[in-house]
Amino acid sequence: MNVSIPSALQSYTGASQVEASGANLTELFAALDTSYPGIRFRMIDEQDRFRRHMRCFVNGEQVYELCRPLSVRDEVIILQALSGG
Amino acid sequence: MRELALLVATRKGAWIYRSDVERREWRADGPHFLGHIIHHLVLDPRDGRTLLAAAKTGHLGPTIFRSTDMGRSWSEASRPPAFPKAGEGEVGRAVDHSFWLTPGHASEPGLWYAGTSPQALFRSEDGGATWEGVAGFNDNPAYRDRLGGAQDGTPDGPKLHSMLVDPRDAAHLYLGMSGGGVHESQDAGQTWVPLIDGLEVVEGFDASQWAFHDPHCLTLCPSNPDRLYQQNHCGIYRIDRPSNQWRRIGRAMPTEVGDIGFPIIVHPRDDQTCWVFPMDGTDVWPRTSPGGKPAVYITRDGGESWSRQDVGLPQNSAWWTVYRQAMANDICDPVGVYVGTASGGLWMSADEGEQWSMIAQHLPPIFAVETAVLA
């Protein structure tokens, strides 16, 4: 499936769009981390929680749980939601 | 000695300034990691070329970057400091940022320590590539409940800082916690004992409880590792081991300046000489230079007396803060002293604080300044 990568993580992927697969977000992020080592920990902490300013959308809907199932045609968008200077 | 470096960690990236030992001109290299919050940038003195940088951004998690060529190229730790996954029903801790990096003992190449917020201690045995928690501290039942979370304590979270290794004994360690006092280990971190006798706390709190203590910065004298100095939220202190009693040497500071500040540094060859940068610790804790007149204070008699050093510094209207990691000295003769301000000014003195000049201005807020001798 297609995953949109925010600018802050493109130092890992080298691209704003990448292909990855997984039956749920846990597997998807594991696959991303295999392809781009280190990317997962910048988004998700050691307790498997999205970091404070990271957002994840599947088909336009915000997702909070890594166990969210995915299908091959889903569109995943990762966003950084940062304010302040 | 061929070349010196200043390693400047800021709110928006890191800079490396290089000079020959005359220290007349500094060449800037940077920014490295522009936009990253860099809490500490440290060179490994054991090889003179490996750098570790503690980094995060406003939205991305904390990590450690490593360079083995003085910053020309960087790689990321494959396992940055992180707590174990909590068991079912337990509240898990997550590292918010690595705050303090300390190279291990000279006899243990590749060993590093990292202090984090929330307060915890991590260790790497492979030059900073992978990190494990020091269980004797992080999971110690005597400490665990009082270490606090990332949102406790100071606005950016309490810090485990000032991780010190006795140059005579790799197993003898000290550390400070901004929410929790000074602690000592004699067995490489397996067990710890508070070292707080004689330290004062904010009025109304119980000084016998280590959790109420707020050391800001500790330093150990290279020329006499039995002597430590401390800048605390409640004064400047000295201890001479094996005594367990800290003594408030800041009482000798001018009363209109006080003895409150963040950093303290010590002369590399003289255990009687150290420097502080006082700040205004009155009422709401402005944490600026007192009266907007920044000055370094030096003692050359172990804290019995202090002298003001402000030649070349602004004489008024300079409302600086110097954070606890943002004051450093080199090992030249005479010693160079450096401060980085929260207003982004980098200052130096090549004559032990007598005269000051600016190396750089308009940097982002400076969190840490370290000096290094390049290989």
PDB file of C-alpha atoms in Angstrom, chain A residues 8-9 12 37-39 41-43 45-49 51-54 80-82 85, chain B residues 12 36 56 58-63 65 76 80-86 92-95:
ATOM      1  CA  ALA A   8      10.672  15.305   8.827  1.00  0.00           C
ATOM      2  CA  LEU A   9      11.041  11.596   8.045  1.00  0.00           C
ATOM      3  CA  TYR A  12      15.002   8.030   6.249  1.00  0.00           C
ATOM      4  CA  PRO A  37      15.965   1.544  10.040  1.00  0.00           C
ATOM      5  CA  GLY A  38      15.162   3.919  12.873  1.00  0.00           C
ATOM      6  CA  ILE A  39      12.048   5.490  11.330  1.00  0.00           C
ATOM      7  CA  PHE A  41      11.116   4.977  16.922  1.00  0.00           C
ATOM      8  CA  ARG A  42      10.939   8.561  15.737  1.00  0.00           C
ATOM      9  CA  MET A  43       7.135   8.139  15.330  1.00  0.00           C
ATOM     10  CA  ASP A  45       7.631   5.361  21.524  1.00  0.00           C
ATOM     11  CA  GLU A  46       8.827   2.268  23.364  1.00  0.00           C
ATOM     12  CA  GLN A  47       5.345   1.780  24.845  1.00  0.00           C
ATOM     13  CA  ASP A  48       3.838   1.569  21.336  1.00  0.00           C
ATOM     14  CA  ARG A  49       2.185   4.970  21.591  1.00  0.00           C
ATOM     15  CA  ARG A  51       4.465  10.347  19.750  1.00  0.00           C
ATOM     16  CA  ARG A  52       2.774  13.539  20.813  1.00  0.00           C
ATOM     17  CA  HIS A  53       2.851  15.344  17.494  1.00  0.00           C
ATOM     18  CA  MET A  54       2.578  12.408  15.125  1.00  0.00           C
ATOM     19  CA  GLN A  80       3.555  15.743  11.855  1.00  0.00           C
ATOM     20  CA  ALA A  81       1.239  18.063  13.736  1.00  0.00           C
ATOM     21  CA  LEU A  82       3.576  20.644  15.150  1.00  0.00           C
ATOM     22  CA  GLY A  85       8.590  28.150  17.112  1.00  0.00           C
TER      23      GLY A  85
ATOM     24  CA  LYS B  12      17.882  24.238  16.501  1.00  0.00           C
ATOM     25  CA  HIS B  36      16.840  19.309  15.643  1.00  0.00           C
ATOM     26  CA  LYS B  56      15.127  15.017  18.885  1.00  0.00           C
ATOM     27  CA  GLY B  58       9.439  18.908  18.190  1.00  0.00           C
ATOM     28  CA  HIS B  59       7.613  15.977  16.669  1.00  0.00           C
ATOM     29  CA  LEU B  60      10.108  13.145  16.286  1.00  0.00           C
ATOM     30  CA  GLY B  61      11.340  10.910  19.076  1.00  0.00           C
ATOM     31  CA  PRO B  62      14.734  11.067  20.758  1.00  0.00           C
ATOM     32  CA  THR B  63      17.763   9.445  19.238  1.00  0.00           C
ATOM     33  CA  PHE B  65      23.592  10.288  16.202  1.00  0.00           C
ATOM     34  CA  GLU B  76      21.977   6.851  13.871  1.00  0.00           C
ATOM     35  CA  PRO B  80      18.705   4.631  21.120  1.00  0.00           C
ATOM     36  CA  PRO B  81      18.016   4.900  24.861  1.00  0.00           C
ATOM     37  CA  ALA B  82      14.526   3.484  25.506  1.00  0.00           C
ATOM     38  CA  PHE B  83      12.752   1.887  28.443  1.00  0.00           C
ATOM     39  CA  PRO B  84      11.515  -1.708  28.339  1.00  0.00           C
ATOM     40  CA  LYS B  85       7.946  -2.264  27.214  1.00  0.00           C
ATOM     41  CA  ALA B  86       5.710  -2.198  30.279  1.00  0.00           C
ATOM     42  CA  GLY B  92       5.285   2.390  30.872  1.00  0.00           C
ATOM     43  CA  ARG B  93       7.945   5.040  30.728  1.00  0.00           C
ATOM     44  CA  ALA B  94       9.153   6.585  27.485  1.00  0.00           C
ATOM     45  CA  VAL B  95      12.351   8.570  27.037  1.00  0.00           C
TER      46      VAL B  95
END
